[in-house]
Structure formats: structure tokens, C-alpha cells
Amino acid sequence: MTETAKPRRLTPKGRATRNRIIEAATELVARHGVAGTGIDEVRAAAGVSGSQLYHYFDSKQALIRAVITRQADAALDAGEPRIGALDSFEALRAWADAAIERQLENECRGDCSLGSLAGELSTSDEESRTDIADGFLRWKALILNGLQAMRDRGELRADTDLDELSFALLTALQGGVLLSQTIRHIQPLEASMNAALAYVRSFAPGARSPGSG
Amino acid sequence: MTETAKPRRLTPKGRATRNRIIEAATELVARHGVAGTGIDEVRAAAGVSGSQLYHYFDSKQALIRAVITRQADAALDAGEPRIGALDSFEALRAWADAAIERQLENECRGDCSLGSLAGELSTSDEESRTDIADGFLRWKALILNGLQAMRDRGELRADTDLDELSFALLTALQGGVLLSQTIRHIQPLEASMNAALAYVRSFAPGARSPGSG
């Protein structure tokens, strides 16, 4: 990742200003998309001058990359669907429920999640795509860690393909959110998470068919 | 859907010109996204004058809506993952394989599919969002028709929730494509489709656990 904002040089006040700018940009992107968000609107929403904003971000691209980093961190932290320790069936169900709850609270409107940023930027902006890909791969690694712990404890069979299973969970979340936000209904996300979790459960030793429970 | 191009008035030559413009726009959007595609570039790529283009599409918005309609039709027709009759496990597997093949041929680069258009436009453009939602719901209805036929023949259990299952299949495809195009690797799409198909198979009468086969 290239250096976009020289954070080493920032004072506490500078860091606060920089964060305020990123937060304003995140909110605007959630409502209008990246293409629909102008630097001037970010400046006004954050209450900073043009030269202040430029001091922290010398281009819209640099600002958007900071938004991506922030949203990738949020997805892996407490913010987005909680991912503390996805190391039990209950934790995975709670993670899915948190994602569903989040969409319901937002009335399935667009947001500034990593998936939304990917949808808008992956085709047209190679630097952003790389940053978002990094975020997805870190996210997938966290899911995999939880599944690994389950397999180590014998809650998943020894031959479970953890790579495939962790991608299946993350793609279910992303595809479900994409469809739910497009049709503005929670049903696709509920369906995708039910399917993915049933698939995970089917790797428990002696599992019954996920369709029969 | 509003009238964007008055197709009733078009001569065969007019229809051909209009199609050429839509094709040029589709190709440019696949490479640069909607935001990165200018009307002038479409005009040049289609080899038409500005007034000709304006005759068919009085705004970029109108042109993009025509692209959405075209891509929605393509998804349901022979173009995209074939969807002729998704009424057997073999047909569903072939549909998944066609989607995977399509991404491999395109080296998992961005495209102008309904999912990519949704990712870019659902947040910021309400009219486009509605058109894309219509496309997704038609697509889901086609999947549901196939599953219904399977249930009618007793290949899926009588209590199978066809709504949930058809959304699970479509979200798996969309989430898999989104991640594969972002990380530029086929693994997420393969994982998402394997998981979704195993989930469908688990609703066969007397199915074994999808993880155990």
C-alpha cells in the first residue's frame, strides 16, 4: 500500500482532523457512491478548508484509498458483522444475524462497505481494487482462523476444505448484501446466510443433511 | 420502465444503429465502469455523430438504462451462464460451470454484468437500481421455475423453500463473481457455487450431508 497521508507527521489534532475528513467522505460515499462524491462536498461536510483537506489528501484517489482502509479495518473489527472469534456455529450464526440486522437498520440501502466499494471500483480503478482485494483476503483469513479452531476441536471433520468454506461464507455475505441492497429487501441476504451456514454445519462429524433440520 | 428510446419509430437501419451504440457502451462500461464511460467515447466507438446518438438516447442515463435492459436480457437468455432450463442437478452444475468458465475467459476482470452494474449504480442512481432489481427478480424467477420442476418431479423434497433456494443460488453467483473479480482469482466463485449446489442437493429426498460426498 502506498503512503497516502503521511500519518507519522500528524499531531493528535491533525489525526483528529484527518479522521473527520475520512468519516465525512465515508458517509457521503454511502449515500452517493464514489463517483457521486466530490472533494468540495467532503470539505464542506468535514468543516475544513480546501488547503487543510489537501494537506491530508492530495487527491480524491488518496482520500478514497483511506476510506477503503478504514472500511476494511471496520469489517474485521467490531464495526461490521462482528468477527471477534468466528470459531463456533453459534458465533457464525451471530455474525450472520448481525449482518442482517445491519441491513435492516439501514433499510437495505446502499452503504460504504467493502463490498459496495468493490462493486463500484473494482472495474475501473486498479489501485483501489488492490486495496479492496487486500481487505477481502484479510477478512477471509479471519474467517478461516475461526473455522480452523473448529476443525482442531473436532467440530468440523478433518477433511474439511477450510479455504473453500471461508470463501463460501464471505461470498454468501457479499452476494446477499448486493442483492438485498439492489432489490431493497432482506430476503436474499437471509437466504444466502442460511445456505452458507447450513453448508458449514454439514461438515460437522456425523452431520445430517442441512436441508432436513 | 419509462420509454427511453422510442423503439416503435425505428426502421431496421435505426434499430441496427441503436444496437451498435448500446454494444459500444456495454464494452466501454465493462472496461471502465459507468462513471468512467463518457458519451463522447461511446459516440466514437460506435462510429456515430453526436446528433445521431442523441436521436436514440437523450442522456447518458437513458443509454445506461438501455445497457441494463440488454444485460438483464442477456443473463436470462443464452448469453450469460446458460439458464435455458435449470431443472436438474446437472443443469445447475452446467450453469455454475458456465459462469466459472466465463470468468476464466475474462481473467476475472470486471465486466458489464447485472451484478457489476448493481455494484456501481445501486447506491447512487435510483432509476438504474430499479431496473437492475427487475432484472435480478426475473432471473430469480427463472431459477425458481427450474427448482419448481425438480420439486414437482420429486427430485427435491416437498417442503423445500424454493424462494430461499433460488435466492441462495443467485446470491452465490453474484457474491462469487464480485470476490473473484476483486481478487482476480477464480477460487471464490468456485467455492460459492460448490456450496450453493451442495445446499440444493441436500434437499433431495434422502440426501446425504453435502459435506460428506
XYZ file of C-alpha atoms in Angstrom, chain A residues 29-33 35-36 109-111 115-116 118-120 122-124 126 129-130 132-134 136-137 140 157 159 161 163-165 167-168 170-172 174-179 181-184 187-192 194-196 198-199 201-204 207-213, chain B residues 29-33 35-36 109-111 115-116 118-120 122-124 126 129-130 132-134 136-137 140 157 159 161 163-165 167-168 170-172 174-179 181-184 187-192 194-196 198-199 201-204 207-213:
140
model
C -19.905 7.677 -0.363
C -22.521 5.576 1.461
C -25.219 7.868 0.152
C -23.958 8.850 -3.306
C -21.263 6.367 -4.277
C -18.426 8.804 -8.386
C -21.171 10.949 -6.853
C -29.986 0.959 1.290
C -26.519 1.227 -0.160
C -23.624 1.694 2.214
C -18.455 -4.963 -0.959
C -20.104 -1.757 -2.166
C -15.642 -3.290 -4.674
C -18.746 -3.105 -6.823
C -18.097 0.460 -7.760
C -13.002 -2.953 -8.974
C -13.586 -2.482 -12.675
C -12.277 0.992 -13.157
C -6.752 -0.682 -10.265
C -9.166 -2.775 -6.452
C -5.860 -3.948 -4.963
C -10.129 -3.805 -1.524
C -8.747 -7.227 -2.501
C -6.308 -6.980 0.431
C -11.270 -9.172 1.467
C -8.301 -11.534 1.839
C -11.307 -14.354 4.618
C -14.400 -33.026 10.003
C -11.047 -33.343 5.666
C -11.601 -27.667 2.952
C -10.230 -22.323 2.102
C -13.385 -23.219 0.234
C -15.575 -22.921 3.296
C -14.722 -18.171 0.751
C -18.218 -19.662 0.673
C -17.676 -14.416 2.610
C -19.208 -14.678 -0.872
C -22.598 -15.524 0.665
C -21.303 -10.215 -0.220
C -23.788 -11.646 -2.700
C -26.618 -11.438 -0.192
C -25.863 -7.806 0.637
C -25.539 -6.906 -3.048
C -28.940 -8.365 -3.904
C -29.416 -3.588 -1.407
C -30.461 -3.768 -5.044
C -33.981 -5.089 -4.523
C -34.272 -3.317 -1.136
C -34.762 -11.895 1.782
C -31.684 -12.510 -0.419
C -29.256 -11.926 2.473
C -31.260 -14.165 4.790
C -31.291 -16.884 2.142
C -27.579 -16.609 1.375
C -28.941 -19.662 5.824
C -27.493 -21.596 2.910
C -23.866 -20.872 3.814
C -26.154 -24.957 6.618
C -23.227 -25.792 4.376
C -22.868 -27.377 9.589
C -22.843 -30.168 7.033
C -19.113 -30.583 7.724
C -19.712 -31.425 11.368
C -23.941 -34.117 10.306
C -27.396 -34.589 8.977
C -28.314 -33.086 5.667
C -28.601 -29.281 6.115
C -31.947 -29.344 4.378
C -33.504 -31.744 6.828
C -33.036 -29.874 10.106
C -18.631 0.096 -19.273
C -17.101 -3.383 -18.935
C -13.649 -1.840 -19.114
C -14.071 1.485 -17.325
C -17.289 1.304 -15.324
C -18.625 6.591 -14.208
C -15.540 6.154 -16.398
C -11.602 -8.888 -14.846
C -14.575 -6.630 -14.396
C -17.431 -6.914 -16.827
C -24.045 -7.699 -10.757
C -21.306 -5.249 -11.745
C -25.661 -3.190 -9.421
C -22.410 -2.677 -7.553
C -21.733 0.580 -9.276
C -27.469 0.685 -6.773
C -26.314 3.246 -4.242
C -26.323 6.365 -6.324
C -32.414 5.142 -8.095
C -31.336 0.452 -9.248
C -34.996 -0.254 -10.023
C -31.386 -3.794 -12.131
C -33.683 -5.049 -9.356
C -36.250 -6.007 -12.019
C -32.462 -9.785 -10.721
C -36.055 -10.678 -9.829
C -34.529 -15.398 -9.666
C -38.407 -32.664 -1.064
C -41.091 -28.950 1.949
C -38.383 -23.489 0.310
C -37.804 -18.859 -2.730
C -34.911 -19.252 -0.344
C -33.146 -21.777 -2.544
C -32.077 -16.590 -3.860
C -29.282 -18.708 -2.378
C -28.338 -16.223 -7.322
C -26.536 -14.612 -4.362
C -23.840 -17.302 -4.525
C -23.198 -12.683 -7.517
C -21.023 -12.849 -4.412
C -18.627 -15.270 -6.057
C -18.253 -13.091 -9.146
C -17.791 -9.960 -7.019
C -14.977 -11.501 -4.986
C -13.283 -10.031 -9.931
C -11.890 -8.120 -6.961
C -9.102 -10.520 -6.042
C -8.672 -11.616 -9.696
C -11.402 -19.538 -6.166
C -14.217 -17.509 -4.543
C -16.659 -18.210 -7.381
C -15.795 -21.904 -7.392
C -16.321 -22.036 -3.630
C -19.613 -20.136 -3.716
C -19.897 -25.567 -4.854
C -21.511 -24.513 -1.595
C -24.784 -23.434 -3.202
C -24.334 -28.806 -2.317
C -27.063 -26.951 -0.481
C -28.570 -31.316 -3.367
C -29.191 -31.531 0.359
C -32.907 -31.062 -0.354
C -33.078 -34.208 -2.459
C -29.874 -36.738 0.643
C -26.625 -37.316 2.424
C -24.873 -34.394 4.015
C -23.407 -32.229 1.212
C -20.082 -32.209 3.002
C -19.732 -35.965 3.021
C -19.897 -36.759 -0.704
